[in-house]
Coordinates of C-alpha atoms in Angstrom, one line a residue:
Chain A
M9 CA -42.4 17.6 39.3
G10 CA -41.5 16.9 35.7
Y11 CA -44.7 18.6 34.7
V12 CA -43.9 22.0 36.0
P13 CA -41.7 23.3 33.2
L14 CA -44.1 22.0 30.5
A15 CA -47.1 23.6 32.3
I16 CA -45.2 26.9 32.5
V17 CA -44.7 26.8 28.7
F18 CA -48.4 26.0 28.2
G19 CA -49.6 28.9 30.4
F20 CA -47.1 31.2 28.7
L21 CA -48.1 30.3 25.2
F22 CA -51.8 30.4 26.0
V23 CA -51.7 34.0 27.4
Q24 CA -49.3 35.1 24.6
A25 CA -51.9 33.8 22.0
G26 CA -54.5 36.1 23.6
G27 CA -56.3 33.9 26.1
A28 CA -57.2 35.0 29.6
W29 CA -55.1 33.5 32.4
W30 CA -58.2 31.9 34.1
L31 CA -59.0 30.0 30.8
A32 CA -55.5 28.5 30.9
L33 CA -56.3 27.5 34.5
A34 CA -59.7 26.0 33.5
A35 CA -58.0 24.0 30.7
S36 CA -55.5 22.5 33.2
L37 CA -58.3 21.7 35.6
V38 CA -60.9 20.3 33.2
I39 CA -58.9 18.7 30.3
Y40 CA -55.6 17.9 32.0
A41 CA -53.8 16.4 29.0
G42 CA -50.6 18.1 27.9
A43 CA -50.4 17.5 24.2
S44 CA -54.0 18.3 23.4
Q45 CA -53.8 21.5 25.5
F46 CA -50.9 22.6 23.4
A47 CA -52.7 21.8 20.2
M48 CA -55.7 23.7 21.4
I49 CA -53.8 27.1 21.5
P50 CA -53.5 27.8 17.8
M51 CA -56.9 26.3 17.1
L52 CA -58.6 28.6 19.7
A53 CA -56.6 31.6 18.4
A54 CA -57.9 30.7 14.8
G55 CA -61.5 30.5 16.2
M56 CA -62.0 26.9 14.8
P57 CA -65.3 25.1 15.5
V58 CA -65.7 23.4 18.9
A59 CA -66.3 20.1 17.0
S60 CA -62.8 20.2 15.5
L61 CA -61.2 20.9 18.9
A62 CA -63.1 17.9 20.3
L63 CA -62.0 15.8 17.4
A64 CA -58.4 16.9 17.9
A65 CA -58.6 15.9 21.6
L66 CA -60.0 12.5 20.5
V67 CA -57.2 11.8 18.1
I68 CA -54.4 13.2 20.3
N69 CA -55.5 11.4 23.5
M70 CA -56.6 8.2 21.9
R71 CA -53.6 6.4 23.4
H72 CA -55.0 7.1 26.9
A73 CA -57.7 4.6 26.2
F74 CA -55.1 1.8 26.7
Y75 CA -53.6 3.1 30.0
G76 CA -56.4 1.9 32.2
L77 CA -55.6 -1.7 31.1
S78 CA -52.5 -1.7 33.3
L79 CA -54.4 -0.6 36.4
L80 CA -57.5 -2.9 36.3
E81 CA -55.9 -5.3 38.7
N82 CA -56.0 -2.9 41.7
R83 CA -58.3 0.0 41.4
P84 CA -59.2 2.3 44.3
R85 CA -62.3 1.1 46.2
H86 CA -63.9 4.4 46.8
F87 CA -66.1 5.7 44.0
L88 CA -64.8 9.2 43.9
V89 CA -61.2 8.3 44.3
R90 CA -61.5 5.7 41.5
W91 CA -63.0 8.1 39.1
Y92 CA -60.6 10.9 39.9
L93 CA -57.7 8.5 39.1
V94 CA -59.4 7.6 35.8
F95 CA -59.8 11.3 35.0
A96 CA -56.2 12.1 35.9
L97 CA -54.6 9.2 34.0
T98 CA -52.1 11.3 32.0
D99 CA -48.9 10.1 30.2
E100 CA -46.8 11.1 33.2
T101 CA -49.1 9.7 35.9
Y102 CA -49.4 6.4 34.0
S103 CA -45.6 6.2 33.5
V104 CA -44.8 6.9 37.1
I105 CA -47.4 4.5 38.5
T106 CA -46.3 1.6 36.2
S107 CA -42.5 2.3 36.8
A108 CA -42.8 2.3 40.6
R109 CA -41.6 -0.9 42.4
P110 CA -43.2 -2.1 44.6
R111 CA -46.5 -1.2 42.9
P112 CA -48.2 1.7 44.7
T113 CA -51.5 1.0 46.6
P114 CA -54.7 2.1 44.8
N115 CA -55.0 5.1 47.1
A116 CA -51.3 6.1 46.7
M117 CA -51.9 6.0 42.9
A118 CA -54.8 8.5 43.3
A119 CA -52.7 10.7 45.6
L120 CA -49.9 10.7 43.1
A121 CA -52.3 11.7 40.3
A122 CA -53.6 14.6 42.5
I123 CA -50.0 15.8 43.2
N124 CA -49.2 15.7 39.5
Q125 CA -52.2 17.7 38.7
G126 CA -51.3 20.1 41.5
W127 CA -47.9 20.7 39.8
W128 CA -49.5 21.0 36.4
V129 CA -51.9 23.7 37.7
I130 CA -49.2 25.6 39.5
G131 CA -47.0 25.6 36.5
T132 CA -49.9 26.8 34.3
L133 CA -50.4 29.8 36.6
I134 CA -46.7 30.6 36.7
G135 CA -46.5 30.5 32.9
A136 CA -49.7 32.5 32.5
G137 CA -48.2 35.1 34.8
L138 CA -45.0 35.2 32.9
G139 CA -46.8 35.5 29.6
A140 CA -48.7 38.6 30.8
Q141 CA -45.4 40.2 31.8
V142 CA -42.2 40.7 29.9
P143 CA -41.2 38.8 26.8
V144 CA -38.8 36.1 28.1
S145 CA -37.2 33.2 26.2
L146 CA -38.5 29.9 27.3
T147 CA -37.0 28.1 24.2
G148 CA -35.9 24.6 25.2
L149 CA -37.7 24.5 28.6
D150 CA -40.0 21.8 27.2
F151 CA -37.0 19.5 27.0
A152 CA -38.1 18.7 30.5
L153 CA -40.9 16.4 29.2
A154 CA -38.5 14.4 27.0
A155 CA -36.1 14.2 30.0
L156 CA -39.0 12.8 32.1
F157 CA -39.8 10.1 29.6
A158 CA -36.1 9.3 29.4
I159 CA -35.7 8.7 33.2
L160 CA -38.9 6.6 33.1
V161 CA -37.5 4.5 30.3
V162 CA -34.3 4.0 32.5
E163 CA -36.4 3.0 35.5
Q164 CA -38.6 0.6 33.5
W165 CA -35.5 -1.0 32.2
R166 CA -34.0 -1.3 35.7
A167 CA -37.3 -2.8 36.9
S168 CA -38.0 -5.4 34.2
R169 CA -35.0 -5.7 31.8
T170 CA -37.2 -7.1 29.1
L171 CA -36.0 -6.2 25.6
L172 CA -39.2 -7.1 23.8
P173 CA -41.4 -4.1 24.5
L174 CA -38.5 -1.8 23.7
L175 CA -37.8 -3.4 20.3
V176 CA -41.6 -3.5 19.5
A177 CA -41.8 0.2 20.3
L178 CA -38.8 1.1 18.2
A179 CA -40.0 -0.9 15.3
S180 CA -43.6 0.4 15.5
Y181 CA -42.5 4.0 15.7
A182 CA -40.0 3.7 12.8
L183 CA -42.6 2.0 10.7
C184 CA -45.4 4.5 11.5
T185 CA -43.1 7.5 10.9
W186 CA -42.5 6.1 7.4
V187 CA -46.1 5.0 6.6
L188 CA -48.2 7.5 8.5
P189 CA -45.9 10.5 9.2
G190 CA -48.8 12.7 10.5
H191 CA -50.0 10.2 13.1
A192 CA -46.9 8.4 14.1
L193 CA -47.6 8.6 17.8
L194 CA -51.1 7.1 17.8
A195 CA -50.3 4.6 15.1
A196 CA -47.2 3.3 16.9
V197 CA -49.2 2.9 20.1
C198 CA -51.9 0.9 18.3
L199 CA -49.3 -1.2 16.6
S200 CA -47.6 -2.0 19.9
V201 CA -51.0 -3.0 21.3
I202 CA -51.6 -5.4 18.5
A203 CA -48.1 -6.8 18.9
G204 CA -48.7 -7.2 22.6
L205 CA -51.9 -9.0 22.0
C206 CA -50.3 -11.4 19.5
W207 CA -47.2 -12.1 21.5
P208 CA -48.7 -14.8 23.8
S209 CA -49.7 -16.9 20.7
I210 CA -46.2 -16.4 19.1
R211 CA -44.5 -17.4 22.3
A212 CA -46.7 -20.5 22.7
R213 CA -45.8 -21.6 19.2
L214 CA -42.1 -21.1 19.7
A215 CA -42.1 -23.0 23.0
Chain B
M3 CA -58.2 38.0 21.9
I4 CA -59.8 34.6 22.5
D5 CA -63.5 34.8 23.3
P6 CA -63.9 33.4 26.8
T7 CA -67.4 31.7 26.3
Y8 CA -66.2 30.0 23.1
A9 CA -63.0 28.9 24.8
L10 CA -64.8 27.6 27.8
I11 CA -67.2 25.5 25.7
A12 CA -64.2 24.1 23.8
I13 CA -62.4 23.3 27.0
V14 CA -65.4 21.4 28.5
A15 CA -65.9 19.5 25.2
M16 CA -62.2 18.5 25.1
G17 CA -62.4 17.6 28.8
I18 CA -65.3 15.2 28.2
V19 CA -63.7 13.5 25.2
T20 CA -60.4 13.0 27.2
F21 CA -62.2 11.6 30.2
G22 CA -64.2 9.3 28.0
L23 CA -61.1 7.8 26.5
R24 CA -59.4 7.3 29.9
A25 CA -62.6 5.7 31.3
L26 CA -63.0 3.2 28.4
P27 CA -61.0 0.2 29.9
F28 CA -62.7 0.7 33.3
V29 CA -66.2 0.8 31.8
M30 CA -65.4 -2.5 29.9
A31 CA -63.6 -4.0 32.9
R32 CA -65.9 -7.0 33.2
W33 CA -65.3 -8.0 29.6
I34 CA -61.5 -7.3 29.7
R35 CA -60.9 -9.1 33.0
S36 CA -62.2 -12.3 31.5
S37 CA -59.4 -12.2 28.9
S38 CA -56.0 -13.1 30.2
R39 CA -54.5 -11.9 27.0
V40 CA -55.7 -8.3 27.6
M41 CA -54.4 -8.4 31.2
E42 CA -51.0 -9.5 29.9
L43 CA -51.1 -6.6 27.5
G44 CA -51.5 -4.3 30.5
R45 CA -48.1 -5.5 31.7
F46 CA -46.4 -5.4 28.3
L47 CA -47.6 -1.9 27.4
P48 CA -45.9 0.5 29.8
S49 CA -42.3 0.0 28.6
A50 CA -43.4 0.1 25.0
I51 CA -45.4 3.3 25.4
M52 CA -42.7 5.1 27.3
V53 CA -40.2 4.4 24.6
I54 CA -42.6 5.7 21.9
L55 CA -43.4 8.8 24.0
L56 CA -39.6 9.4 24.4
I57 CA -38.8 9.1 20.7
H58 CA -41.8 11.2 19.7
S59 CA -41.0 14.1 22.0
I60 CA -37.3 14.1 20.9
R61 CA -38.4 14.2 17.3
D62 CA -40.8 17.0 18.1
L63 CA -38.0 19.1 19.7
A64 CA -35.4 18.3 17.1
E65 CA -37.5 19.0 14.0
R66 CA -38.9 22.4 14.9
P67 CA -37.3 25.6 13.6
T68 CA -35.7 26.5 17.0
G69 CA -34.6 22.9 17.7
G70 CA -31.1 21.5 17.8
G71 CA -31.4 19.2 14.8
Y72 CA -30.9 16.0 16.9
V73 CA -27.3 16.8 18.0
A74 CA -28.3 18.9 21.0
E75 CA -31.3 16.6 21.8
I76 CA -29.2 13.4 21.7
V77 CA -26.4 14.8 23.8
C78 CA -28.7 16.2 26.5
L79 CA -30.8 13.0 26.5
T80 CA -27.7 10.9 27.0
L81 CA -26.7 13.1 29.9
V82 CA -30.2 12.7 31.5
M83 CA -30.2 8.9 31.1
L84 CA -26.6 8.5 32.3
L85 CA -27.3 10.7 35.5
Q86 CA -30.5 8.7 36.1
W87 CA -28.7 5.4 35.7
L88 CA -25.9 6.3 38.1
W89 CA -27.6 8.3 40.8
R90 CA -31.4 7.7 40.5
K91 CA -32.2 11.3 41.3
P92 CA -35.0 12.3 38.9
L93 CA -34.9 16.0 39.7
L94 CA -31.1 16.2 39.2
S95 CA -31.4 14.3 35.9
I96 CA -34.2 16.5 34.5
V97 CA -32.8 19.8 35.6
S98 CA -29.3 19.1 34.4
G99 CA -30.4 17.9 31.0
T100 CA -33.0 20.7 30.5
A101 CA -30.5 23.4 31.6
L102 CA -27.9 22.2 29.2
Y103 CA -30.4 22.1 26.4
M104 CA -31.7 25.6 27.1
L105 CA -28.1 27.0 27.2
W106 CA -27.3 25.1 24.0
L107 CA -30.3 26.6 22.1
N108 CA -30.2 30.1 23.5
L109 CA -26.4 30.6 23.3
G110 CA -25.3 28.2 20.6

């Protein structure tokens, strides 16, 4: 559900930039990754080479390469269901799956991913429809995404109450904003991964 | 006007790249599962990533020309988290926070 407002903004901006509504739909069906779909709009409008768009997707979505790590323990059995879940592993789907207690069953995870993508597609269509009509102000509607991450942080905290990942994330992001301002998001995720990998050794030494 | 053929090729290329990234841990599953350290990382990572995504999206909103320069963002964010903590109704939390934020930016 949290996806709808953001998808509306995407469809709206895409059509306003001169794209056909069905191309916005195709992007939400085939790419299904919020941030890179937004980044794609000005790049398409500027007619940039396909290779730079692919590179942008690689850099922006790099963090998704770590998401599967949390799901390896219980993957859906069926071949198609499993690969659909892999395909649809967005920020939101990953967040909701890992916040849910008790952990959803493999098939429930895939169903959740499909529902999320359904909302994403519906939102895209609504936005594309609006974009083709009158000029309306959607300023601030994309706060919904930040709000979604905020409630997931609250739920993660309720479920685990461990301070360490929180502190690591804050420190990583602060450091990366300072050192690599242009790539703070990816750099902070990488730094947290490194910290998470080192933590067992540090804990063992302290104990 | 964006050329449809060009856009479609770009969309497919981006789709393949994104899928490849998401599939990476599953393709290397055999190697990863033999390492307890990586499995432990899978449990540590969700909270950390959520916090990073939250800070990053707030920063994005606050620093753009139409943004609220952190004041509106932090007030609305506090409202969302407070509502969620007290009542656990995601839709209520998201809609209240977003509505307040939109009013703030468009009327303020």
